[in-house]
Amino acid sequence: MLVTGGAGFIGANFVQQTVATRPDVQVTVLDALTYAGNRASLDPVAERIEFVHGDIADLDLVDNLVSGVDAVVHFAAESHNDNSLAEPWPFVQTNIVGTYSLLQAVRRHNVRYHHVSTDEVYGDLTPDEPGFTESTAYNPSSPYSATKAGSDMLVRAWTRSFGVRATLSNCSNNYGPYQHVEKFIPRQITNLIDGVRPRLYGAGHQVRDWIHVDDHNRAVWDILERGRTGQTYLIGAQGELDNLTVVQLILRAFDREPTDFDHVTDRPGHDQRYAIDASLLREELGWSPRYADFRAGLADTVAWYRDNENWWRPKKADTERAYAAAGEKTL
Ligand code: NAD
Ligand code: DAU
């Protein structure tokens, strides 16, 4: 199996889970080790996998790697909305051109392909609307979500026009170990470890539908093994919470007062609410989340960041400098 983006947050957890639960699978990771990639996230399985340092948009490299595998699971992406607002080009290059490169290779070699995508392709919901389903119309808001939407469309076209054996999944917000400190939950946990107040965008009333990364990755395996070709599956664990509540749960884990945070500049175009209806995945493939309790999963995640400072510390100062340079201000 070729796993792209295997040195990133979800990809590294996927590779670790795969090695632990499916010892017969031989994994090759292809990762460009951008600012978001970290070889150390694969240390626990380094002896059990092959690692290739390279770009998914490198057509010859990708063709060569794909020719030797039975399946490709595609996680590699530029993944952070705030970065896409500051500089969109790498998102177009990696998320669209990179996906094109993989699709051409799996087409040529008739290799099974799973495409990992996001609920953000559907835009956002009002408080009263039902959750996204597989038939919700695409309506992306940010350069990140627009390029992920574009990559999904390429997969659908390559499946219909060229018979590529592909499945797609669109998942809600993940949390868990090995997530980059630019993202909401690890940023606030590591701020608190450093004695810095959490940073909440605007009033903090936006809602995200949280799922533990291991539950996401178990669903990817279910789809890979039993999903229907050409089908999209939505992945979510009924974990809707507003950002203010999440910050206050993190503060409680550090025995801090619920008002001990700062409101900072809001994100332009900030999506209000995401929510997933995962009925198809649950009913057709029998998937259900093991982390049904967000508070327990969050406690595990706080403990992981406390115990693994050597993993995140090298990225922390640069990340905070980038937020300051982008104009983030306390309100
Ligand atoms: P991440 O930013 O943590 O990791 C991305 C990885 O891709 C990094 O290791 C990076 O080095 C690698 N990469 C980037 N550009 C590359 C290129 N051109 N060639 C090869 N490798 C490259 O991202 P993540 O949060 O782990 O997300 C993984 C996938 O899951 C993405 O496709 C994302 O859109 C999707 N997704 C993420 C979430 C979430 O909550 N994080 C939710 C739903 C879907
Ligand atoms: O929904 C799936 C998506 O979830 C994935 O496709 C993306 O790759 C992933 O980054 C995530 O996108 P979000 O933009 O929702 O995640 P982020 O962690 O950046 O922010 C979560 C929420 O928290 C969002 O409403 C913005 C807010 N936020 C974020 C940061 C970094 C804050 O209030 N303060 C912060 O410091």
mmCIF file of C-alpha atoms and ligand atoms in Angstrom:
data_model
loop_
_atom_site.group_PDB
_atom_site.id
_atom_site.type_symbol
_atom_site.label_atom_id
_atom_site.label_comp_id
_atom_site.label_asym_id
_atom_site.label_seq_id
_atom_site.Cartn_x
_atom_site.Cartn_y
_atom_site.Cartn_z
ATOM 1 C CA MET A 1 0.000 0.000 0.000
ATOM 2 C CA LEU A 2 1.173 3.521 -0.814
ATOM 3 C CA VAL A 3 0.167 6.101 1.828
ATOM 4 C CA THR A 4 0.672 9.715 0.763
ATOM 5 C CA GLY A 5 1.112 12.309 3.519
ATOM 6 C CA GLY A 6 2.020 9.576 6.008
ATOM 7 C CA ALA A 7 4.231 11.959 8.017
ATOM 8 C CA GLY A 8 1.277 14.275 8.681
ATOM 9 C CA PHE A 9 -1.273 14.110 11.488
ATOM 10 C CA ILE A 10 -3.932 11.726 10.144
ATOM 11 C CA GLY A 11 -1.584 9.844 7.819
ATOM 12 C CA ALA A 12 0.910 9.014 10.598
ATOM 13 C CA ASN A 13 -1.892 7.755 12.842
ATOM 14 C CA PHE A 14 -3.204 5.705 9.881
ATOM 15 C CA VAL A 15 0.204 4.123 9.284
ATOM 16 C CA GLN A 16 0.672 3.335 12.988
ATOM 17 C CA GLN A 17 -2.825 1.810 13.193
ATOM 18 C CA THR A 18 -2.256 -0.210 10.017
ATOM 19 C CA VAL A 19 1.064 -1.645 11.182
ATOM 20 C CA ALA A 20 -0.471 -2.532 14.573
ATOM 21 C CA THR A 21 -3.662 -4.153 13.280
ATOM 22 C CA ARG A 22 -2.700 -5.517 9.831
ATOM 23 C CA PRO A 23 0.843 -6.882 10.009
ATOM 24 C CA ASP A 24 0.486 -8.441 6.531
ATOM 25 C CA VAL A 25 0.202 -5.024 4.845
ATOM 26 C CA GLN A 26 3.461 -3.592 3.508
ATOM 27 C CA VAL A 27 3.337 0.191 3.756
ATOM 28 C CA THR A 28 5.293 2.710 1.677
ATOM 29 C CA VAL A 29 4.899 6.331 2.761
ATOM 30 C CA LEU A 30 5.368 9.146 0.235
ATOM 31 C CA ASP A 31 5.709 12.517 1.951
ATOM 32 C CA ALA A 32 7.345 15.828 0.952
ATOM 33 C CA LEU A 33 8.059 16.702 4.614
ATOM 34 C CA THR A 34 6.647 20.217 4.302
ATOM 35 C CA TYR A 35 6.456 22.356 7.465
ATOM 36 C CA ALA A 36 3.489 20.083 8.429
ATOM 37 C CA GLY A 37 5.281 16.752 7.960
ATOM 38 C CA ASN A 38 7.345 15.169 10.706
ATOM 39 C CA ARG A 39 9.447 12.029 10.288
ATOM 40 C CA ALA A 40 9.347 11.572 14.079
ATOM 41 C CA SER A 41 5.614 10.802 13.869
ATOM 42 C CA LEU A 42 6.619 7.528 12.183
ATOM 43 C CA ASP A 43 9.397 6.646 14.657
ATOM 44 C CA PRO A 44 7.315 3.928 16.398
ATOM 45 C CA VAL A 45 7.001 2.042 13.067
ATOM 46 C CA ALA A 46 10.176 3.179 11.274
ATOM 47 C CA GLU A 47 11.565 -0.377 10.990
ATOM 48 C CA ARG A 48 8.307 -1.736 9.588
ATOM 49 C CA ILE A 49 7.694 0.654 6.672
ATOM 50 C CA GLU A 50 9.458 2.159 3.671
ATOM 51 C CA PHE A 51 9.697 5.959 3.631
ATOM 52 C CA VAL A 52 10.087 7.923 0.390
ATOM 53 C CA HIS A 53 10.789 11.653 0.637
ATOM 54 C CA GLY A 54 9.124 13.219 -2.401
ATOM 55 C CA ASP A 55 6.326 15.247 -3.912
ATOM 56 C CA ILE A 56 2.974 13.794 -5.003
ATOM 57 C CA ALA A 57 3.080 16.152 -8.006
ATOM 58 C CA ASP A 58 6.260 14.436 -9.291
ATOM 59 C CA LEU A 59 4.659 12.380 -12.088
ATOM 60 C CA ASP A 60 7.591 10.005 -12.695
ATOM 61 C CA LEU A 61 8.187 9.273 -9.009
ATOM 62 C CA VAL A 62 4.486 8.684 -8.387
ATOM 63 C CA ASP A 63 4.090 6.475 -11.466
ATOM 64 C CA ASN A 64 7.022 4.354 -10.351
ATOM 65 C CA LEU A 65 5.729 3.951 -6.777
ATOM 66 C CA VAL A 66 2.141 3.239 -7.834
ATOM 67 C CA SER A 67 3.280 0.544 -10.276
ATOM 68 C CA GLY A 68 4.411 -1.567 -7.312
ATOM 69 C CA VAL A 69 1.368 -1.444 -4.994
ATOM 70 C CA ASP A 70 -2.169 -2.844 -4.723
ATOM 71 C CA ALA A 71 -3.734 0.286 -3.209
ATOM 72 C CA VAL A 72 -3.128 3.999 -2.666
ATOM 73 C CA VAL A 73 -4.556 5.920 0.301
ATOM 74 C CA HIS A 74 -4.179 9.636 -0.376
ATOM 75 C CA PHE A 75 -3.843 11.876 2.710
ATOM 76 C CA ALA A 76 -1.178 14.337 1.485
ATOM 77 C CA ALA A 77 -2.454 17.904 1.297
ATOM 78 C CA GLU A 78 -1.945 21.458 2.338
ATOM 79 C CA SER A 79 -4.483 21.292 5.164
ATOM 80 C CA HIS A 80 -4.701 24.568 7.106
ATOM 81 C CA ASN A 81 -7.370 27.162 6.278
ATOM 82 C CA ASP A 82 -5.457 30.096 7.767
ATOM 83 C CA ASN A 83 -2.425 29.334 5.590
ATOM 84 C CA SER A 84 -4.631 29.133 2.506
ATOM 85 C CA LEU A 85 -5.880 32.655 3.206
ATOM 86 C CA ALA A 86 -2.302 33.961 3.541
ATOM 87 C CA GLU A 87 -0.894 32.125 0.457
ATOM 88 C CA PRO A 88 -3.249 29.991 -1.668
ATOM 89 C CA TRP A 89 -0.826 28.748 -4.364
ATOM 90 C CA PRO A 90 0.648 25.692 -2.553
ATOM 91 C CA PHE A 91 -2.954 24.529 -2.010
ATOM 92 C CA VAL A 92 -3.689 24.595 -5.748
ATOM 93 C CA GLN A 93 -0.398 22.862 -6.534
ATOM 94 C CA THR A 94 -0.557 20.063 -3.954
ATOM 95 C CA ASN A 95 -4.274 19.496 -3.540
ATOM 96 C CA ILE A 96 -5.251 19.712 -7.223
ATOM 97 C CA VAL A 97 -2.115 19.061 -9.308
ATOM 98 C CA GLY A 98 -0.873 16.465 -6.794
ATOM 99 C CA THR A 99 -4.183 14.592 -6.892
ATOM 100 C CA TYR A 100 -4.101 14.693 -10.718
ATOM 101 C CA SER A 101 -0.680 13.068 -10.635
ATOM 102 C CA LEU A 102 -1.907 10.211 -8.413
ATOM 103 C CA LEU A 103 -5.047 9.681 -10.486
ATOM 104 C CA GLN A 104 -3.063 9.380 -13.704
ATOM 105 C CA ALA A 105 -0.832 6.756 -12.076
ATOM 106 C CA VAL A 106 -3.640 4.637 -10.566
ATOM 107 C CA ARG A 107 -5.439 4.862 -13.909
ATOM 108 C CA ARG A 108 -2.393 3.615 -15.823
ATOM 109 C CA HIS A 109 -1.671 0.757 -13.412
ATOM 110 C CA ASN A 110 -5.307 -0.076 -12.481
ATOM 111 C CA VAL A 111 -4.617 0.342 -8.758
ATOM 112 C CA ARG A 112 -7.333 0.719 -6.070
ATOM 113 C CA TYR A 113 -7.436 4.335 -4.801
ATOM 114 C CA HIS A 114 -8.958 5.906 -1.696
ATOM 115 C CA HIS A 115 -9.259 9.682 -1.555
ATOM 116 C CA VAL A 116 -9.301 11.347 1.878
ATOM 117 C CA SER A 117 -11.256 14.582 1.912
ATOM 118 C CA THR A 118 -13.106 16.976 4.175
ATOM 119 C CA ASP A 119 -16.623 18.065 5.115
ATOM 120 C CA GLU A 120 -15.537 21.645 4.325
ATOM 121 C CA VAL A 121 -16.275 21.050 0.637
ATOM 122 C CA TYR A 122 -19.968 21.475 1.533
ATOM 123 C CA GLY A 123 -19.544 24.973 3.005
ATOM 124 C CA ASP A 124 -21.274 25.704 6.304
ATOM 125 C CA LEU A 125 -24.652 25.153 7.982
ATOM 126 C CA THR A 126 -27.042 27.336 9.966
ATOM 127 C CA PRO A 127 -27.825 26.122 13.514
ATOM 128 C CA ASP A 128 -31.109 24.480 12.429
ATOM 129 C CA GLU A 129 -30.042 22.697 9.251
ATOM 130 C CA PRO A 130 -29.579 18.902 9.222
ATOM 131 C CA GLY A 131 -26.029 17.545 8.825
ATOM 132 C CA PHE A 132 -24.243 17.132 5.492
ATOM 133 C CA THR A 133 -24.983 13.953 3.536
ATOM 134 C CA GLU A 134 -23.364 12.369 0.482
ATOM 135 C CA SER A 135 -25.810 14.298 -1.734
ATOM 136 C CA THR A 136 -25.251 17.786 -0.251
ATOM 137 C CA ALA A 137 -24.189 20.276 -2.962
ATOM 138 C CA TYR A 138 -20.569 21.448 -2.934
ATOM 139 C CA ASN A 139 -20.177 25.063 -1.727
ATOM 140 C CA PRO A 140 -16.607 25.593 -0.415
ATOM 141 C CA SER A 141 -15.671 28.846 1.347
ATOM 142 C CA SER A 142 -11.856 29.032 1.634
ATOM 143 C CA PRO A 143 -9.008 28.418 -0.817
ATOM 144 C CA TYR A 144 -8.251 25.229 1.179
ATOM 145 C CA SER A 145 -11.767 23.834 0.909
ATOM 146 C CA ALA A 146 -12.076 24.943 -2.741
ATOM 147 C CA THR A 147 -8.941 23.012 -3.686
ATOM 148 C CA LYS A 148 -10.133 19.940 -1.765
ATOM 149 C CA ALA A 149 -13.475 20.233 -3.616
ATOM 150 C CA GLY A 150 -11.557 20.428 -6.898
ATOM 151 C CA SER A 151 -9.569 17.321 -6.023
ATOM 152 C CA ASP A 152 -12.782 15.427 -5.179
ATOM 153 C CA MET A 153 -14.216 16.385 -8.575
ATOM 154 C CA LEU A 154 -11.119 15.047 -10.337
ATOM 155 C CA VAL A 155 -11.590 11.707 -8.542
ATOM 156 C CA ARG A 156 -15.246 11.511 -9.545
ATOM 157 C CA ALA A 157 -14.386 12.296 -13.181
ATOM 158 C CA TRP A 158 -11.525 9.767 -13.337
ATOM 159 C CA THR A 159 -13.852 7.129 -11.879
ATOM 160 C CA ARG A 160 -16.656 7.762 -14.340
ATOM 161 C CA SER A 161 -14.612 8.488 -17.476
ATOM 162 C CA PHE A 162 -11.635 6.158 -17.021
ATOM 163 C CA GLY A 163 -13.018 3.452 -14.704
ATOM 164 C CA VAL A 164 -10.581 4.222 -11.886
ATOM 165 C CA ARG A 165 -11.421 2.031 -8.858
ATOM 166 C CA ALA A 166 -11.803 4.876 -6.367
ATOM 167 C CA THR A 167 -13.714 5.611 -3.176
ATOM 168 C CA LEU A 168 -13.907 8.963 -1.406
ATOM 169 C CA SER A 169 -14.455 9.983 2.209
ATOM 170 C CA ASN A 170 -15.272 13.418 3.616
ATOM 171 C CA CYS A 171 -14.598 13.635 7.326
ATOM 172 C CA SER A 172 -15.245 16.254 10.002
ATOM 173 C CA ASN A 173 -12.644 17.835 12.347
ATOM 174 C CA ASN A 174 -10.118 15.349 13.741
ATOM 175 C CA TYR A 175 -8.307 15.531 17.070
ATOM 176 C CA GLY A 176 -5.712 13.284 18.708
ATOM 177 C CA PRO A 177 -1.935 12.772 18.941
ATOM 178 C CA TYR A 178 0.598 14.097 16.381
ATOM 179 C CA GLN A 179 -1.583 17.038 15.234
ATOM 180 C CA HIS A 180 0.414 20.127 14.230
ATOM 181 C CA VAL A 181 0.410 22.953 16.820
ATOM 182 C CA GLU A 182 -1.086 25.377 14.272
ATOM 183 C CA LYS A 183 -4.468 23.619 14.655
ATOM 184 C CA PHE A 184 -7.083 24.730 17.214
ATOM 185 C CA ILE A 185 -6.900 22.041 19.919
ATOM 186 C CA PRO A 186 -3.098 21.429 19.997
ATOM 187 C CA ARG A 187 -2.474 25.177 19.810
ATOM 188 C CA GLN A 188 -4.495 25.805 22.976
ATOM 189 C CA ILE A 189 -3.079 22.777 24.850
ATOM 190 C CA THR A 190 0.515 23.771 24.100
ATOM 191 C CA ASN A 191 -0.225 27.436 24.913
ATOM 192 C CA LEU A 192 -1.454 26.345 28.347
ATOM 193 C CA ILE A 193 1.595 24.114 28.892
ATOM 194 C CA ASP A 194 3.642 27.271 28.159
ATOM 195 C CA GLY A 195 1.509 29.385 30.524
ATOM 196 C CA VAL A 196 -0.031 31.353 27.606
ATOM 197 C CA ARG A 197 -3.789 32.058 27.428
ATOM 198 C CA PRO A 198 -5.785 30.198 24.712
ATOM 199 C CA ARG A 199 -6.667 32.222 21.580
ATOM 200 C CA LEU A 200 -10.298 32.102 20.469
ATOM 201 C CA TYR A 201 -11.211 33.506 17.037
ATOM 202 C CA GLY A 202 -13.987 36.108 17.402
ATOM 203 C CA ALA A 203 -16.781 35.209 19.815
ATOM 204 C CA GLY A 204 -16.115 31.465 19.497
ATOM 205 C CA HIS A 205 -19.657 30.508 18.487
ATOM 206 C CA GLN A 206 -18.582 28.501 15.438
ATOM 207 C CA VAL A 207 -19.385 24.795 15.682
ATOM 208 C CA ARG A 208 -17.130 21.926 14.638
ATOM 209 C CA ASP A 209 -18.057 18.205 14.623
ATOM 210 C CA TRP A 210 -15.123 16.529 16.429
ATOM 211 C CA ILE A 211 -13.980 12.950 15.770
ATOM 212 C CA HIS A 212 -10.964 11.109 17.176
ATOM 213 C CA VAL A 213 -8.361 10.424 14.479
ATOM 214 C CA ASP A 214 -8.392 6.658 15.201
ATOM 215 C CA ASP A 215 -12.139 6.492 14.476
ATOM 216 C CA HIS A 216 -11.575 8.343 11.184
ATOM 217 C CA ASN A 217 -8.840 5.896 10.208
ATOM 218 C CA ARG A 218 -10.886 2.801 11.099
ATOM 219 C CA ALA A 219 -13.586 4.158 8.787
ATOM 220 C CA VAL A 220 -11.017 4.614 5.993
ATOM 221 C CA TRP A 221 -10.081 0.940 6.350
ATOM 222 C CA ASP A 222 -13.767 -0.118 6.273
ATOM 223 C CA ILE A 223 -14.280 1.866 3.050
ATOM 224 C CA LEU A 224 -11.084 0.547 1.513
ATOM 225 C CA GLU A 225 -12.088 -3.045 2.175
ATOM 226 C CA ARG A 226 -15.857 -2.933 1.666
ATOM 227 C CA GLY A 227 -16.797 0.419 0.092
ATOM 228 C CA ARG A 228 -18.453 0.606 -3.317
ATOM 229 C CA THR A 229 -16.383 1.920 -6.229
ATOM 230 C CA GLY A 230 -17.253 5.525 -7.048
ATOM 231 C CA GLN A 231 -19.055 6.015 -3.741
ATOM 232 C CA THR A 232 -18.505 8.890 -1.309
ATOM 233 C CA TYR A 233 -18.852 8.144 2.432
ATOM 234 C CA LEU A 234 -19.188 10.861 5.066
ATOM 235 C CA ILE A 235 -17.326 10.230 8.323
ATOM 236 C CA GLY A 236 -18.377 11.874 11.593
ATOM 237 C CA ALA A 237 -19.024 10.907 15.217
ATOM 238 C CA GLN A 238 -21.824 13.283 16.304
ATOM 239 C CA GLY A 239 -19.267 15.431 18.111
ATOM 240 C CA GLU A 240 -20.718 18.920 17.588
ATOM 241 C CA LEU A 241 -19.341 21.549 19.976
ATOM 242 C CA ASP A 242 -18.800 25.287 19.688
ATOM 243 C CA ASN A 243 -15.248 26.605 19.934
ATOM 244 C CA LEU A 244 -15.891 28.443 23.204
ATOM 245 C CA THR A 245 -16.988 25.188 24.856
ATOM 246 C CA VAL A 246 -13.880 23.383 23.562
ATOM 247 C CA VAL A 247 -11.576 26.103 24.938
ATOM 248 C CA GLN A 248 -13.322 25.890 28.295
ATOM 249 C CA LEU A 249 -12.982 22.087 28.393
ATOM 250 C CA ILE A 250 -9.248 22.473 27.713
ATOM 251 C CA LEU A 251 -8.976 25.129 30.430
ATOM 252 C CA ARG A 252 -10.714 22.767 32.870
ATOM 253 C CA ALA A 253 -8.166 20.045 32.048
ATOM 254 C CA PHE A 254 -5.490 22.509 33.236
ATOM 255 C CA ASP A 255 -7.487 23.561 36.352
ATOM 256 C CA ARG A 256 -7.820 27.080 34.964
ATOM 257 C CA GLU A 257 -10.806 29.442 35.178
ATOM 258 C CA PRO A 258 -13.332 29.249 32.273
ATOM 259 C CA THR A 259 -12.691 32.919 31.418
ATOM 260 C CA ASP A 260 -8.900 32.513 31.244
ATOM 261 C CA PHE A 261 -8.582 32.967 27.437
ATOM 262 C CA ASP A 262 -8.309 35.810 24.903
ATOM 263 C CA HIS A 263 -10.628 36.656 22.008
ATOM 264 C CA VAL A 264 -8.490 37.350 18.931
ATOM 265 C CA THR A 265 -9.056 38.492 15.325
ATOM 266 C CA ASP A 266 -11.658 36.313 13.600
ATOM 267 C CA ARG A 267 -10.851 34.290 10.457
ATOM 268 C CA PRO A 268 -12.104 35.989 7.238
ATOM 269 C CA GLY A 269 -14.985 34.004 5.712
ATOM 270 C CA HIS A 270 -15.091 31.814 8.847
ATOM 271 C CA ASP A 271 -17.476 28.846 8.349
ATOM 272 C CA GLN A 272 -20.138 28.869 11.071
ATOM 273 C CA ARG A 273 -21.028 25.229 11.529
ATOM 274 C CA TYR A 274 -20.108 21.783 10.210
ATOM 275 C CA ALA A 275 -22.100 18.640 11.028
ATOM 276 C CA ILE A 276 -21.996 15.182 9.471
ATOM 277 C CA ASP A 277 -24.782 12.658 8.934
ATOM 278 C CA ALA A 278 -22.778 9.406 8.803
ATOM 279 C CA SER A 279 -25.835 7.139 8.316
ATOM 280 C CA LEU A 280 -24.508 5.574 5.103
ATOM 281 C CA LEU A 281 -21.174 4.609 6.689
ATOM 282 C CA ARG A 282 -22.902 3.270 9.803
ATOM 283 C CA GLU A 283 -25.656 1.336 8.024
ATOM 284 C CA GLU A 284 -23.818 0.015 4.954
ATOM 285 C CA LEU A 285 -20.399 -0.698 6.473
ATOM 286 C CA GLY A 286 -21.326 -1.143 10.152
ATOM 287 C CA TRP A 287 -18.842 1.486 11.359
ATOM 288 C CA SER A 288 -19.296 3.254 14.698
ATOM 289 C CA PRO A 289 -16.909 5.436 16.705
ATOM 290 C CA ARG A 290 -15.024 4.015 19.677
ATOM 291 C CA TYR A 291 -14.372 7.488 21.122
ATOM 292 C CA ALA A 292 -18.028 8.314 21.804
ATOM 293 C CA ASP A 293 -17.044 10.674 24.643
ATOM 294 C CA PHE A 294 -15.161 13.764 23.418
ATOM 295 C CA ARG A 295 -14.141 14.687 26.967
ATOM 296 C CA ALA A 296 -12.326 11.373 27.450
ATOM 297 C CA GLY A 297 -10.635 11.667 24.054
ATOM 298 C CA LEU A 298 -9.607 15.218 24.859
ATOM 299 C CA ALA A 299 -8.117 14.131 28.209
ATOM 300 C CA ASP A 300 -6.007 11.506 26.356
ATOM 301 C CA THR A 301 -4.909 14.184 23.886
ATOM 302 C CA VAL A 302 -3.925 16.654 26.628
ATOM 303 C CA ALA A 303 -1.902 13.852 28.293
ATOM 304 C CA TRP A 304 -0.190 13.049 24.966
ATOM 305 C CA TYR A 305 0.956 16.665 24.458
ATOM 306 C CA ARG A 306 2.167 16.862 28.074
ATOM 307 C CA ASP A 307 4.161 13.639 27.566
ATOM 308 C CA ASN A 308 5.541 14.444 24.101
ATOM 309 C CA GLU A 309 6.914 17.964 24.343
ATOM 310 C CA ASN A 310 9.998 16.921 22.363
ATOM 311 C CA TRP A 311 7.675 16.169 19.401
ATOM 312 C CA TRP A 312 5.879 19.559 19.265
ATOM 313 C CA ARG A 313 8.347 21.989 20.850
ATOM 314 C CA PRO A 314 10.493 22.524 17.688
ATOM 315 C CA LYS A 315 7.407 23.803 15.758
ATOM 316 C CA LYS A 316 5.813 25.986 18.436
ATOM 317 C CA ALA A 317 7.707 29.294 18.235
ATOM 318 C CA ASP A 318 7.606 29.507 14.412
ATOM 319 C CA THR A 319 3.886 28.733 14.424
ATOM 320 C CA GLU A 320 3.082 31.531 16.875
ATOM 321 C CA ARG A 321 5.357 33.924 14.947
ATOM 322 C CA ALA A 322 3.394 33.129 11.762
ATOM 323 C CA TYR A 323 0.067 33.886 13.472
ATOM 324 C CA ALA A 324 1.456 37.223 14.714
ATOM 325 C CA ALA A 325 2.883 38.062 11.270
ATOM 326 C CA ALA A 326 -0.536 37.346 9.713
ATOM 327 C CA GLY A 327 -1.965 40.113 11.914
ATOM 328 C CA GLU A 328 -3.645 38.159 14.722
ATOM 329 C CA LYS A 329 -4.503 40.639 17.495
ATOM 330 C CA THR A 330 -6.121 40.328 20.915
ATOM 331 C CA LEU A 331 -9.605 41.932 20.783
HETATM 332 P P1 NAD B 1 -1.304 17.572 7.790
HETATM 333 O O1 NAD B 1 -1.106 18.970 7.303
HETATM 334 O O2 NAD B 1 -1.058 17.263 9.225
HETATM 335 O O3 NAD B 1 -0.384 16.575 6.943
HETATM 336 C C1 NAD B 1 -0.228 16.694 5.559
HETATM 337 C C2 NAD B 1 0.968 15.854 5.140
HETATM 338 O O4 NAD B 1 1.081 15.922 3.710
HETATM 339 C C3 NAD B 1 2.303 16.352 5.707
HETATM 340 O O5 NAD B 1 3.064 15.268 6.200
HETATM 341 C C4 NAD B 1 2.991 16.999 4.512
HETATM 342 O O6 NAD B 1 4.405 16.934 4.575
HETATM 343 C C5 NAD B 1 2.435 16.158 3.371
HETATM 344 N N1 NAD B 1 2.461 16.881 2.088
HETATM 345 C C6 NAD B 1 2.048 18.151 1.840
HETATM 346 N N2 NAD B 1 2.264 18.463 0.542
HETATM 347 C C7 NAD B 1 2.801 17.360 -0.036
HETATM 348 C C8 NAD B 1 3.223 17.061 -1.354
HETATM 349 N N3 NAD B 1 3.135 17.969 -2.357
HETATM 350 N N4 NAD B 1 3.732 15.832 -1.610
HETATM 351 C C9 NAD B 1 3.833 14.915 -0.616
HETATM 352 N N5 NAD B 1 3.457 15.142 0.649
HETATM 353 C C10 NAD B 1 2.946 16.360 0.942
HETATM 354 O O7 NAD B 1 -2.785 17.183 7.358
HETATM 355 P P2 NAD B 1 -3.859 16.244 8.100
HETATM 356 O O8 NAD B 1 -4.616 17.061 9.071
HETATM 357 O O9 NAD B 1 -3.191 14.995 8.529
HETATM 358 O O10 NAD B 1 -4.852 15.933 6.874
HETATM 359 C C11 NAD B 1 -4.631 14.792 6.050
HETATM 360 C C12 NAD B 1 -5.742 14.717 5.014
HETATM 361 O O11 NAD B 1 -7.004 14.605 5.666
HETATM 362 C C13 NAD B 1 -5.840 15.958 4.120
HETATM 363 O O12 NAD B 1 -6.159 15.536 2.813
HETATM 364 C C14 NAD B 1 -6.995 16.763 4.711
HETATM 365 O O13 NAD B 1 -7.630 17.536 3.730
HETATM 366 C C15 NAD B 1 -7.883 15.628 5.208
HETATM 367 N N6 NAD B 1 -8.763 15.946 6.343
HETATM 368 C C16 NAD B 1 -8.250 16.492 7.484
HETATM 369 C C17 NAD B 1 -9.095 16.720 8.573
HETATM 370 C C18 NAD B 1 -8.563 17.283 9.875
HETATM 371 O O14 NAD B 1 -9.360 17.576 10.778
HETATM 372 N N7 NAD B 1 -7.251 17.458 10.054
HETATM 373 C C19 NAD B 1 -10.452 16.385 8.482
HETATM 374 C C20 NAD B 1 -10.942 15.853 7.287
HETATM 375 C C21 NAD B 1 -10.086 15.609 6.232
HETATM 376 O O1 DAU B 2 -13.684 20.013 8.982
HETATM 377 C C1 DAU B 2 -12.508 19.375 8.602
HETATM 378 C C2 DAU B 2 -11.359 20.358 8.576
HETATM 379 O O2 DAU B 2 -11.034 20.624 9.942
HETATM 380 C C3 DAU B 2 -10.148 19.847 7.824
HETATM 381 O O3 DAU B 2 -10.484 19.709 6.467
HETATM 382 C C4 DAU B 2 -8.969 20.804 7.964
HETATM 383 O O4 DAU B 2 -7.814 20.238 7.349
HETATM 384 C C5 DAU B 2 -8.691 21.017 9.448
HETATM 385 O O5 DAU B 2 -7.651 21.971 9.611
HETATM 386 C C6 DAU B 2 -9.958 21.501 10.144
HETATM 387 O O6 DAU B 2 -10.321 22.832 9.673
HETATM 388 P P1 DAU B 2 -10.781 23.990 10.688
HETATM 389 O O7 DAU B 2 -10.512 25.286 10.037
HETATM 390 O O8 DAU B 2 -12.142 23.712 11.210
HETATM 391 O O9 DAU B 2 -9.719 23.665 11.897
HETATM 392 P P2 DAU B 2 -8.822 24.614 12.821
HETATM 393 O O10 DAU B 2 -8.142 23.712 13.799
HETATM 394 O O11 DAU B 2 -7.972 25.555 12.045
HETATM 395 O O12 DAU B 2 -9.923 25.493 13.589
HETATM 396 C C7 DAU B 2 -11.011 24.880 14.282
HETATM 397 C C8 DAU B 2 -11.926 26.005 14.762
HETATM 398 O O13 DAU B 2 -11.248 26.755 15.790
HETATM 399 C C9 DAU B 2 -12.271 27.027 13.686
HETATM 400 O O14 DAU B 2 -13.608 27.462 13.870
HETATM 401 C C10 DAU B 2 -11.290 28.180 13.927
HETATM 402 C C11 DAU B 2 -11.100 28.138 15.432
HETATM 403 N N1 DAU B 2 -9.760 28.556 15.941
HETATM 404 C C12 DAU B 2 -8.645 28.047 15.361
HETATM 405 C C13 DAU B 2 -7.387 28.371 15.843
HETATM 406 C C14 DAU B 2 -6.135 27.826 15.199
HETATM 407 C C15 DAU B 2 -9.685 29.399 17.054
HETATM 408 O O15 DAU B 2 -10.708 29.858 17.607
HETATM 409 N N2 DAU B 2 -8.439 29.708 17.546
HETATM 410 C C16 DAU B 2 -7.288 29.234 16.984
HETATM 411 O O16 DAU B 2 -6.186 29.555 17.493
#
